[in-house]
Amino acid sequence: FGKLRVIYWLQLIESTKNTKYMKLPCYVSYVLLIFLRSAWPFFLSFFIIKMQFISTATVFLEFWKRRRAVLTYDWDLIDWEDEEEELRPQFEAKYSQVERVNPITGKPEPFQPFPDKLSRLMVSVSGIFFMISLVLTAVFAVVVYRLVAMEQFASFKWYFIKKYWQFATSGTGVCINFMIIMSLNVVYEKVAYLLTDLEHPRTESEWENSFALKMFLFQFVNLNSSIFYIAFFLGRFAGRPGKYNKLFNRWRLEECHPSGCLIDLCLQMGVIMVLKQMWNNFMELGYPLLQNWWSRRKMKRRGQSMEHKISLPQWEKDWNLQPMNLHGLMDEYLEMVLQFGFTTIFVAAFPLAPLLALLNNIIEIRLDAYKFVTQWRRPMPARATDIGIWYGILEGIGVLAVITNAFVIAITSDYIPRFVYAYKYGPCTDQGYRQEKCLKGYVNSSLSVFDLSELGMGYSGYCRFSLSYRYRDYRAPPWSSTPYEFTLQFWHVLAARLAFIIVFEHLVFGIKSFIAYLIPDMPKDLCDRMRREKYLVQEMMYEAELEHLQRERKKNGKQYHHEWP
């Protein structure tokens, strides 16, 4: 299959090993949660576990870099692209009239002027932003659906749906969002192909990198936009009782579940990840199986018997199989990279993502092997030195994972408010964090009071036993001098969240950099082999030059001053 396919298989196996190692933090978390039950150890264990997840991703990237260096050397592909890659025929046909001398080879070659390249790049970037805005529009449509469904499910005639209207709203919203994601992916591929051809890349590797980057941006935004909305925006702008914000002055903005936004975020990630894995596995194996079955059926209709088919040579039998995707292994890499993002970016909200990724990779290896050998035609061999732009994308996902996990822990979850309460307002303020009653009274501290009489006489039925009710927020009571203003505890929590984000990011980035520094890019034995090879080449060049000088001396009878006696 060529070195390009071998690199894909090795990368898939390495990613499977990585997800297997990411189970270790889960085991550590179980032990910590069993034996450490107070507020501070629980928070510390959660903090350490998330750093272990992100550090494992860094180790995976560094060891893949070492593996890639060994493969490149063993296959004699060092600096292959710079020396041997040819221009694309489309590029030569477009710019055959504009030539310049290559400063490396000294030969004239087609050249793309900078103004033409800049104008095409601007059009391509505009197309990318337009498609991203289309994704955001789809997310807004899902948000509007959730607002309408929330109102309908809350007044539904079935008691079960009326009781669990929030879960019904989230579940149906996730399913609709998934259908929109899969529908838009078909459009994105065609748009990315047109925009990449419009740029007229110089070489085939430049075309593949440009196309892969567009597809990743499209599908990453398409897949994660709703998740980012739930993690960082859901319930943040809903307002307060008596002053709720409404969309189009009609629908009240959605709020998180009373237990927090992590429930909605976990449900969103779990449903999308499981459904997408099932859909991808079906499209990778089930669709080629159906196509090949239909091809065999058409052959029978044409009167070609099975005996005639058996007598055909193997290459002619393979011709009836499905051709490989025009984009090669781009879809395979894209699936693995998006899965890597799921296992790292929001791992704080969905710790089961590495386990699901491990199970999917185990199945993926078998499905891909069966697909490549039995369902697809054998592709043309191709040379490659690495996985191309995908490694840079993986590194970018690792950086983004640090930032998003910091915000998820600090803003989306309740760990910072709990920690602030236990440290500043709880019963264990002056006694440390070793007692289990440090969070006693936390729920009451996180609730504010609203006076129902402010809503008017229409709510008198709710005031039979009390003229007030509690809601989640840090606001002053209605009888204070500044009613419904943020309390001092709110600002303490906000300051602690910002401080945690800064400390977490700097600490994890420091750990990532330290791990990358400890793991060299090339193994020591490979460095020794390369130095040995360089030394032998220098010795051969020296001996060849010495023999040449000796022949010249014998031929001319002269002795050069720089020659050894």
Coordinates of C-alpha atoms in Angstrom, one line a residue:
F1 CA 0.0 0.0 0.0
G2 CA 3.0 2.3 0.2
K3 CA 4.6 4.3 3.0
L4 CA 1.7 6.7 3.2
R5 CA -0.8 4.0 4.3
V6 CA 1.8 2.5 6.6
I7 CA 2.2 5.8 8.4
Y8 CA -1.6 6.0 8.9
W9 CA -1.7 2.5 10.4
L10 CA 1.2 3.2 12.8
Q11 CA -0.5 6.5 13.8
L12 CA -3.7 4.7 14.5
I13 CA -2.0 2.0 16.6
E14 CA -0.1 4.7 18.6
S15 CA -3.4 6.6 19.2
T16 CA -4.9 3.3 20.5
K17 CA -2.0 2.9 22.9
N18 CA -2.5 6.5 24.0
T19 CA -6.2 6.0 24.9
K20 CA -5.2 2.9 26.7
Y21 CA -2.8 4.8 28.9
M22 CA -5.4 7.5 29.5
K23 CA -7.3 5.0 31.6
L24 CA -4.7 5.3 34.3
P25 CA -6.0 8.7 35.6
C26 CA -9.5 7.1 35.8
Y27 CA -8.2 4.4 38.2
V28 CA -6.4 7.1 40.2
S29 CA -9.6 9.1 40.5
Y30 CA -11.5 6.0 41.8
V31 CA -8.9 5.6 44.6
L32 CA -8.9 9.3 45.5
L33 CA -12.7 9.5 45.5
I34 CA -13.0 6.5 47.8
F35 CA -10.3 7.4 50.4
L36 CA -10.4 11.2 50.2
R37 CA -13.9 12.5 50.7
S38 CA -13.5 16.0 52.0
A39 CA -13.7 19.2 49.9
W40 CA -10.1 20.0 49.4
P41 CA -8.7 16.5 48.6
F42 CA -11.6 16.0 46.1
F43 CA -10.7 19.3 44.4
L44 CA -7.0 18.4 44.4
S45 CA -7.6 15.0 43.0
F46 CA -9.8 16.4 40.2
F47 CA -7.2 18.9 39.4
I48 CA -4.4 16.3 39.2
I49 CA -6.5 13.9 37.1
K50 CA -7.1 16.5 34.4
M51 CA -3.4 17.4 34.3
Q52 CA -2.7 13.7 33.8
F53 CA -5.0 13.5 30.9
I54 CA -3.4 16.5 29.1
S55 CA 0.1 15.3 30.0
T56 CA -0.7 11.9 28.5
A57 CA -1.7 13.6 25.2
T58 CA 1.6 15.4 25.2
V59 CA 3.5 12.2 25.8
F60 CA 1.6 10.7 22.8
L61 CA 2.7 13.5 20.5
E62 CA 6.3 13.4 21.6
F63 CA 6.6 9.7 21.2
W64 CA 5.0 9.8 17.8
K65 CA 7.6 12.4 16.8
R66 CA 10.3 10.0 17.8
R67 CA 8.6 7.1 15.9
R68 CA 8.3 9.3 12.8
A69 CA 12.0 10.2 12.9
V70 CA 12.9 6.5 13.0
L71 CA 10.6 5.6 10.1
T72 CA 11.8 8.5 8.0
Y73 CA 15.4 7.4 8.4
D74 CA 14.8 3.7 7.8
W75 CA 12.8 4.5 4.6
D76 CA 15.4 7.0 3.4
L77 CA 12.9 9.8 3.2
I78 CA 14.8 12.6 4.9
D79 CA 14.2 15.9 3.0
W80 CA 12.4 13.9 0.3
E81 CA 9.6 16.5 -0.3
D82 CA 12.1 19.4 -0.8
E83 CA 14.1 17.4 -3.3
E84 CA 11.8 15.1 -5.2
E85 CA 8.2 16.4 -5.1
E86 CA 6.9 17.6 -8.4
L87 CA 4.6 20.5 -9.3
R88 CA 0.9 19.8 -9.7
P89 CA -0.2 19.7 -13.4
Q90 CA -3.0 22.2 -12.6
F91 CA -0.4 24.6 -11.3
E92 CA 1.8 24.3 -14.3
A93 CA -1.1 24.7 -16.7
K94 CA -2.3 27.8 -14.9
Y95 CA 1.1 29.6 -14.5
S96 CA 3.0 28.2 -17.5
Q97 CA 3.4 31.7 -18.9
V98 CA 4.9 33.2 -15.7
E99 CA 8.3 31.7 -14.9
R100 CA 11.1 32.5 -12.6
V101 CA 14.5 30.8 -11.9
N102 CA 14.4 28.5 -8.9
P103 CA 17.1 29.6 -6.5
I104 CA 17.8 26.0 -5.5
T105 CA 17.9 24.2 -8.8
G106 CA 18.8 27.2 -11.0
K107 CA 16.1 26.2 -13.6
P108 CA 13.1 28.1 -14.7
E109 CA 9.7 27.0 -13.4
P110 CA 6.1 28.2 -13.2
F111 CA 5.6 30.9 -10.6
Q112 CA 2.4 32.3 -9.0
P113 CA 2.6 36.1 -8.5
F114 CA 2.1 37.4 -5.0
P115 CA -1.0 39.6 -5.8
D116 CA -2.7 36.6 -7.5
K117 CA -1.9 34.4 -4.5
L118 CA -3.1 36.9 -2.0
S119 CA -6.4 37.6 -3.8
R120 CA -7.1 33.9 -4.0
L121 CA -6.2 33.4 -0.4
M122 CA -8.5 36.2 0.7
V123 CA -11.4 34.6 -1.3
S124 CA -10.7 31.3 0.4
V125 CA -10.6 32.8 3.9
S126 CA -13.9 34.6 3.2
G127 CA -15.5 31.3 2.2
I128 CA -14.2 29.7 5.4
F129 CA -15.7 32.4 7.5
F130 CA -19.0 32.2 5.6
M131 CA -19.2 28.5 6.3
I132 CA -18.3 29.0 10.0
S133 CA -21.0 31.6 10.2
L134 CA -23.4 29.1 8.7
V135 CA -22.5 26.7 11.5
L136 CA -23.2 29.3 14.1
T137 CA -26.5 30.0 12.5
A138 CA -27.4 26.4 12.8
V139 CA -26.4 26.4 16.5
F140 CA -28.6 29.5 17.0
A141 CA -31.5 27.6 15.4
V142 CA -31.0 24.7 17.8
V143 CA -30.9 27.2 20.7
V144 CA -34.3 28.6 19.5
Y145 CA -35.7 25.1 19.3
R146 CA -34.5 24.4 22.9
L147 CA -36.3 27.5 24.1
V148 CA -39.5 26.6 22.3
A149 CA -39.3 22.9 23.4
M150 CA -38.6 23.9 27.0
E151 CA -41.9 25.8 27.1
Q152 CA -43.8 23.0 25.4
F153 CA -42.3 20.1 27.5
A154 CA -42.9 22.0 30.7
S155 CA -46.7 22.1 30.0
F156 CA -46.9 18.6 28.4
K157 CA -49.9 16.4 29.2
W158 CA -47.7 13.4 29.9
Y159 CA -46.6 13.4 33.5
F160 CA -43.2 11.7 32.8
I161 CA -42.2 14.3 30.1
K162 CA -43.6 17.2 32.2
K163 CA -41.5 16.0 35.2
Y164 CA -38.3 15.6 33.2
W165 CA -38.8 18.4 30.8
Q166 CA -35.1 19.6 31.0
F167 CA -33.7 16.2 30.0
A168 CA -36.3 15.9 27.2
T169 CA -35.3 19.3 25.9
S170 CA -31.6 18.4 26.1
G171 CA -32.0 15.0 24.5
T172 CA -34.1 16.1 21.5
G173 CA -31.8 19.1 21.0
V174 CA -28.8 16.8 20.9
C175 CA -30.4 14.5 18.3
I176 CA -31.4 17.5 16.1
N177 CA -28.0 19.0 16.4
F178 CA -26.4 15.7 15.4
M179 CA -28.5 15.5 12.3
I180 CA -27.6 19.0 11.4
I181 CA -23.9 18.2 11.9
M182 CA -24.0 15.2 9.6
S183 CA -26.0 17.1 6.9
L184 CA -23.6 20.0 6.9
N185 CA -20.5 17.8 6.6
V186 CA -21.6 16.8 3.1
V187 CA -21.7 20.5 2.1
Y188 CA -18.4 21.3 3.8
E189 CA -16.5 18.7 1.8
K190 CA -17.6 20.2 -1.5
V191 CA -16.9 23.8 -0.5
A192 CA -13.5 22.9 0.9
Y193 CA -12.6 21.1 -2.4
L194 CA -13.6 24.2 -4.4
L195 CA -11.8 26.6 -2.2
T196 CA -8.6 24.6 -2.3
D197 CA -8.7 24.3 -6.1
L198 CA -9.2 28.1 -6.2
E199 CA -6.0 28.7 -4.3
H200 CA -3.9 26.6 -6.9
P201 CA -1.4 25.1 -4.5
R202 CA 2.0 24.5 -6.0
T203 CA 2.6 20.8 -5.0
E204 CA 0.4 17.9 -4.1
S205 CA 1.4 18.0 -0.4
E206 CA 0.4 21.7 -0.3
W207 CA -3.0 20.9 -1.8
E208 CA -3.5 18.1 0.8
N209 CA -2.5 20.3 3.7
S210 CA -4.7 23.2 2.6
F211 CA -7.7 20.9 2.1
A212 CA -7.1 19.0 5.3
L213 CA -7.0 22.3 7.3
K214 CA -10.3 23.5 5.8
M215 CA -12.0 20.2 6.5
F216 CA -10.8 20.2 10.0
L217 CA -11.9 23.8 10.7
F218 CA -15.3 23.2 9.2
Q219 CA -16.0 19.9 11.0
F220 CA -14.4 21.0 14.3
V221 CA -16.6 24.1 14.5
N222 CA -19.6 22.1 13.3
L223 CA -19.0 19.4 15.9
N224 CA -18.0 21.5 18.9
S225 CA -19.9 24.7 18.5
S226 CA -23.0 23.4 20.4
I227 CA -20.7 22.0 23.1
F228 CA -18.9 25.3 23.6
Y229 CA -22.3 27.0 23.9
I230 CA -23.5 24.6 26.6
A231 CA -20.1 24.8 28.4
F232 CA -19.6 28.5 28.5
F233 CA -22.8 30.3 27.5
L234 CA -25.8 28.3 28.6
G235 CA -27.5 30.0 31.5
R236 CA -25.0 32.9 31.7
F237 CA -27.4 35.5 30.3
A238 CA -30.7 34.2 31.6
G239 CA -31.2 37.1 34.1
R240 CA -32.8 36.7 37.5
P241 CA -36.4 36.3 38.8
G242 CA -38.4 39.3 38.0
K243 CA -36.0 40.4 35.3
Y244 CA -35.4 37.5 33.0
N245 CA -33.9 38.0 29.6
K246 CA -36.1 36.8 26.7
L247 CA -35.3 36.0 23.1
F248 CA -37.5 38.1 20.7
N249 CA -39.3 39.3 23.9
R250 CA -41.1 36.0 23.9
W251 CA -39.0 33.0 25.0
R252 CA -37.1 33.1 28.2
L253 CA -33.5 32.1 27.8
E254 CA -32.6 28.6 28.9
E255 CA -30.9 27.9 32.2
C256 CA -28.8 25.0 33.4
H257 CA -30.1 22.1 35.3
P258 CA -30.3 22.7 39.1
S259 CA -27.4 20.3 39.5
G260 CA -25.2 22.4 37.1
C261 CA -24.3 22.7 33.5
L262 CA -22.0 19.6 33.5
I263 CA -25.0 17.3 33.2
D264 CA -26.1 18.9 29.9
L265 CA -22.5 19.1 28.7
C266 CA -21.9 15.4 29.5
L267 CA -25.1 14.4 27.8
Q268 CA -24.3 16.5 24.7
M269 CA -20.8 15.0 24.3
G270 CA -21.8 11.4 25.1
V271 CA -24.6 11.3 22.5
I272 CA -22.6 13.1 19.8
M273 CA -19.5 10.9 20.3
V274 CA -21.4 7.6 20.4
L275 CA -23.6 8.4 17.4
K276 CA -20.8 9.8 15.3
Q277 CA -18.6 6.7 16.0
M278 CA -21.5 4.4 15.0
W279 CA -22.2 6.5 11.8
N280 CA -18.5 6.6 10.8
N281 CA -18.1 2.8 11.3
F282 CA -21.2 2.2 9.2
M283 CA -20.0 4.5 6.4
E284 CA -16.5 3.0 6.4
L285 CA -17.6 -0.7 6.2
G286 CA -21.4 -0.9 5.6
Y287 CA -21.5 1.5 2.7
P288 CA -18.7 -0.3 0.7
L289 CA -20.4 -3.7 1.5
L290 CA -23.7 -2.4 0.0
Q291 CA -21.9 -1.0 -3.0
N292 CA -20.0 -4.2 -3.7
W293 CA -23.2 -6.3 -3.2
W294 CA -25.0 -4.1 -5.7
S295 CA -22.1 -4.5 -8.2
R296 CA -22.3 -8.3 -8.0
R297 CA -26.0 -8.1 -8.4
K298 CA -25.7 -6.0 -11.6
M299 CA -23.1 -8.5 -12.9
K300 CA -25.7 -11.3 -12.4
R301 CA -28.3 -9.3 -14.3
R302 CA -25.9 -9.0 -17.2
G303 CA -25.7 -12.7 -17.5
Q304 CA -22.2 -13.2 -16.1
S305 CA -22.3 -16.5 -14.2
M306 CA -20.3 -17.2 -11.1
E307 CA -18.2 -19.8 -13.0
H308 CA -17.1 -17.1 -15.4
K309 CA -16.3 -14.8 -12.4
I310 CA -14.2 -17.5 -10.7
S311 CA -12.1 -18.0 -13.9
L312 CA -11.2 -14.3 -14.0
P313 CA -7.7 -13.3 -12.8
Q314 CA -7.5 -11.7 -9.4
W315 CA -6.7 -8.2 -10.7
E316 CA -9.9 -8.3 -12.7
K317 CA -11.9 -9.4 -9.8
D318 CA -10.5 -6.6 -7.7
W319 CA -11.6 -4.1 -10.4
N320 CA -15.2 -4.7 -9.3
L321 CA -14.4 -3.5 -5.8
Q322 CA -14.9 0.1 -4.8
P323 CA -12.2 2.6 -5.6
M324 CA -10.4 4.4 -2.8
N325 CA -11.6 7.8 -1.8
L326 CA -10.3 10.6 -4.0
H327 CA -8.9 12.3 -1.0
G328 CA -7.0 9.3 0.1
L329 CA -6.7 8.9 3.9
M330 CA -7.9 12.4 4.7
D331 CA -11.2 11.1 6.1
E332 CA -9.4 8.5 8.2
Y333 CA -7.1 11.1 9.7
L334 CA -9.9 13.6 10.2
E335 CA -11.9 11.1 12.2
M336 CA -9.0 10.3 14.5
V337 CA -8.1 14.0 15.0
L338 CA -11.7 14.9 15.9
Q339 CA -11.7 12.0 18.3
F340 CA -8.5 13.2 19.8
G341 CA -10.1 16.5 20.4
F342 CA -13.1 14.9 22.2
T343 CA -10.7 13.0 24.5
T344 CA -8.7 16.1 25.5
I345 CA -10.6 19.3 25.0
F346 CA -13.6 18.6 27.3
V347 CA -12.3 15.6 29.2
A348 CA -13.1 17.5 32.5
A349 CA -16.8 17.3 31.6
F350 CA -16.8 13.8 30.0
P351 CA -14.2 11.5 31.5
L352 CA -15.6 8.5 29.7
A353 CA -14.4 9.9 26.3
P354 CA -11.0 8.1 26.5
L355 CA -12.7 4.8 27.2
L356 CA -15.1 5.3 24.2
A357 CA -12.1 6.3 22.0
L358 CA -10.2 3.2 23.0
L359 CA -13.1 0.9 22.2
N360 CA -13.6 2.7 18.9
N361 CA -10.0 2.4 18.0
I362 CA -9.9 -1.3 18.7
I363 CA -12.9 -1.7 16.3
E364 CA -11.5 0.8 13.9
I365 CA -8.3 -1.2 13.4
R366 CA -10.2 -4.3 12.4
L367 CA -12.7 -2.5 10.2
D368 CA -10.0 -0.6 8.3
A369 CA -8.0 -3.8 7.8
Y370 CA -11.1 -5.6 6.4
K371 CA -12.0 -2.6 4.3
F372 CA -8.6 -2.1 2.8
V373 CA -8.1 -5.8 2.0
T374 CA -11.5 -7.0 0.9
Q375 CA -13.7 -4.0 0.0
W376 CA -11.5 -1.4 -1.7
R377 CA -9.2 -1.7 -4.7
R378 CA -5.6 -1.7 -3.9
P379 CA -4.5 2.0 -4.0
M380 CA -1.4 3.3 -5.8
P381 CA 1.7 3.3 -3.5
A382 CA 2.7 6.7 -2.3
R383 CA 5.7 8.1 -0.4
A384 CA 5.3 10.2 2.7
T385 CA 7.6 11.4 5.4
D386 CA 5.0 12.1 8.1
I387 CA 1.3 12.7 8.7
G388 CA 1.5 16.2 7.2
I389 CA -0.4 19.1 8.7
W390 CA -2.2 16.7 11.1
Y391 CA 0.6 16.8 13.6
G392 CA 0.4 20.6 13.8
I393 CA -3.4 20.3 14.3
L394 CA -2.9 17.8 17.1
E395 CA -0.5 20.2 18.8
G396 CA -3.0 23.0 18.5
I397 CA -5.7 20.8 20.0
G398 CA -3.4 20.1 22.9
V399 CA -3.0 23.8 23.6
L400 CA -6.7 24.4 23.2
A401 CA -7.4 21.5 25.6
V402 CA -5.5 23.2 28.4
I403 CA -7.5 26.4 28.0
T404 CA -10.9 24.8 27.7
N405 CA -10.4 22.4 30.6
A406 CA -9.3 25.4 32.7
F407 CA -12.5 27.2 31.9
V408 CA -14.7 24.1 32.3
I409 CA -13.3 23.5 35.8
A410 CA -13.4 27.1 36.8
I411 CA -16.6 28.3 35.2
T412 CA -18.8 25.4 34.2
S413 CA -18.4 23.2 37.3
D414 CA -19.0 24.0 41.0
Y415 CA -15.6 23.1 42.2
I416 CA -14.4 26.7 42.6
P417 CA -17.5 27.9 44.5
R418 CA -17.3 24.9 46.8
F419 CA -13.6 25.6 47.4
V420 CA -14.3 29.3 48.2
Y421 CA -17.1 28.4 50.5
A422 CA -15.0 25.8 52.4
Y423 CA -12.1 28.2 52.6
K424 CA -13.9 31.5 53.4
Y425 CA -17.5 30.9 54.5
G426 CA -17.9 27.3 55.7
P427 CA -17.7 25.9 59.2
C428 CA -14.1 24.7 58.6
T429 CA -12.7 28.2 57.9
D430 CA -10.2 28.1 60.8
Q431 CA -10.0 24.3 61.1
G432 CA -8.4 23.2 57.8
Y433 CA -10.0 20.8 55.3
R434 CA -9.8 17.4 57.0
Q435 CA -13.3 17.3 58.3
E436 CA -16.2 16.1 56.1
K437 CA -18.6 18.8 57.3
C438 CA -16.7 21.6 55.6
L439 CA -19.4 22.0 52.9
K440 CA -22.3 22.0 55.4
G441 CA -24.5 24.9 54.5
Y442 CA -23.0 25.3 51.0
V443 CA -26.4 24.9 49.2
N444 CA -28.0 27.5 51.3
S445 CA -25.1 29.8 50.7
S446 CA -25.4 29.4 47.0
L447 CA -29.1 30.4 46.9
S448 CA -30.5 33.9 46.9
V449 CA -33.9 35.2 47.9
F450 CA -36.6 36.7 45.7
D451 CA -39.8 38.4 46.9
L452 CA -42.8 36.9 45.1
S453 CA -44.9 40.0 45.8
E454 CA -42.9 41.9 43.2
L455 CA -44.5 39.8 40.5
G456 CA -48.0 41.1 41.2
M457 CA -51.3 39.7 42.3
G458 CA -51.3 37.0 39.6
Y459 CA -48.9 35.0 41.7
S460 CA -50.9 35.1 45.0
G461 CA -51.5 31.4 44.7
Y462 CA -47.9 30.7 45.1
C463 CA -47.7 32.8 48.3
R464 CA -49.9 30.7 50.5
F465 CA -47.0 29.6 52.8
S466 CA -44.2 32.0 51.9
L467 CA -43.8 35.3 50.2
S468 CA -40.3 34.4 48.9
Y469 CA -38.5 31.6 47.2
R470 CA -34.8 30.7 46.5
Y471 CA -32.9 30.6 43.3
R472 CA -29.2 29.9 42.4
D473 CA -27.2 33.1 42.4
Y474 CA -25.1 35.3 44.7
R475 CA -27.4 38.3 45.0
A476 CA -28.4 40.5 48.0
P477 CA -31.9 39.8 49.5
P478 CA -34.8 42.2 48.6
W479 CA -34.7 43.8 52.1
S480 CA -31.1 44.9 51.9
S481 CA -29.9 48.4 50.9
T482 CA -28.9 47.2 47.5
P483 CA -31.5 44.6 46.6
Y484 CA -30.6 41.9 44.0
E485 CA -27.0 43.3 43.6
F486 CA -24.1 40.8 43.5
T487 CA -22.8 40.0 47.0
L488 CA -19.2 39.9 48.2
Q489 CA -19.2 36.1 47.9
F490 CA -19.9 36.5 44.1
W491 CA -16.8 38.6 43.7
H492 CA -14.7 36.2 45.8
V493 CA -15.8 33.3 43.6
L494 CA -15.2 35.3 40.4
A495 CA -11.7 36.2 41.6
A496 CA -11.0 32.6 42.5
R497 CA -12.1 31.5 39.1
L498 CA -9.9 33.9 37.3
A499 CA -6.9 33.0 39.5
F500 CA -7.5 29.3 39.0
I501 CA -7.6 29.8 35.2
I502 CA -4.3 31.6 35.2
V503 CA -2.6 29.2 37.6
F504 CA -3.9 26.1 35.8
E505 CA -2.9 27.3 32.4
H506 CA 0.6 28.3 33.4
L507 CA 1.1 25.1 35.4
V508 CA -0.1 22.7 32.7
F509 CA 1.7 24.6 30.0
G510 CA 4.9 24.4 32.1
I511 CA 4.4 20.6 32.6
K512 CA 3.8 20.2 28.8
S513 CA 6.9 22.1 28.0
F514 CA 8.9 20.2 30.6
I515 CA 7.7 16.8 29.2
A516 CA 8.5 17.9 25.6
Y517 CA 12.0 18.9 26.8
L518 CA 12.6 15.6 28.6
I519 CA 11.6 13.5 25.6
P520 CA 14.1 14.1 22.7
D521 CA 12.7 14.3 19.2
M522 CA 15.0 11.5 18.0
P523 CA 16.2 8.4 19.9
K524 CA 19.8 8.3 20.9
D525 CA 20.6 5.3 18.8
L526 CA 19.1 7.0 15.8
C527 CA 21.3 10.1 16.4
D528 CA 24.4 7.8 16.7
R529 CA 23.4 6.1 13.4
M530 CA 23.0 9.4 11.6
R531 CA 26.3 10.7 12.9
R532 CA 28.0 7.5 11.9
E533 CA 26.5 7.7 8.4
K534 CA 27.7 11.3 8.1
Y535 CA 31.1 10.3 9.2
L536 CA 31.3 7.5 6.7
V537 CA 30.2 9.9 3.9
Q538 CA 32.9 12.4 4.8
E539 CA 35.5 9.6 4.9
M540 CA 34.4 8.3 1.5
M541 CA 34.5 11.9 0.1
Y542 CA 38.0 12.4 1.5
E543 CA 39.3 9.0 0.2
A544 CA 37.8 9.8 -3.2
E545 CA 39.4 13.2 -3.3
L546 CA 42.7 11.7 -2.2
E547 CA 42.6 9.0 -4.9
H548 CA 41.8 11.7 -7.5
L549 CA 44.9 13.8 -6.4
Q550 CA 47.1 10.8 -6.5
R551 CA 46.0 9.9 -10.0
E552 CA 46.6 13.5 -11.1
R553 CA 50.1 13.4 -9.6
K554 CA 51.0 10.2 -11.3
K555 CA 49.6 11.5 -14.6
N556 CA 51.3 15.0 -14.5
G557 CA 54.3 14.1 -12.3
K558 CA 53.5 17.1 -10.0
Q559 CA 53.1 17.4 -6.3
Y560 CA 50.5 19.7 -4.8
H561 CA 51.3 21.7 -1.6
H562 CA 48.1 20.6 0.0
E563 CA 48.6 16.9 -0.7
W564 CA 49.8 14.4 1.9
P565 CA 53.3 13.0 1.1

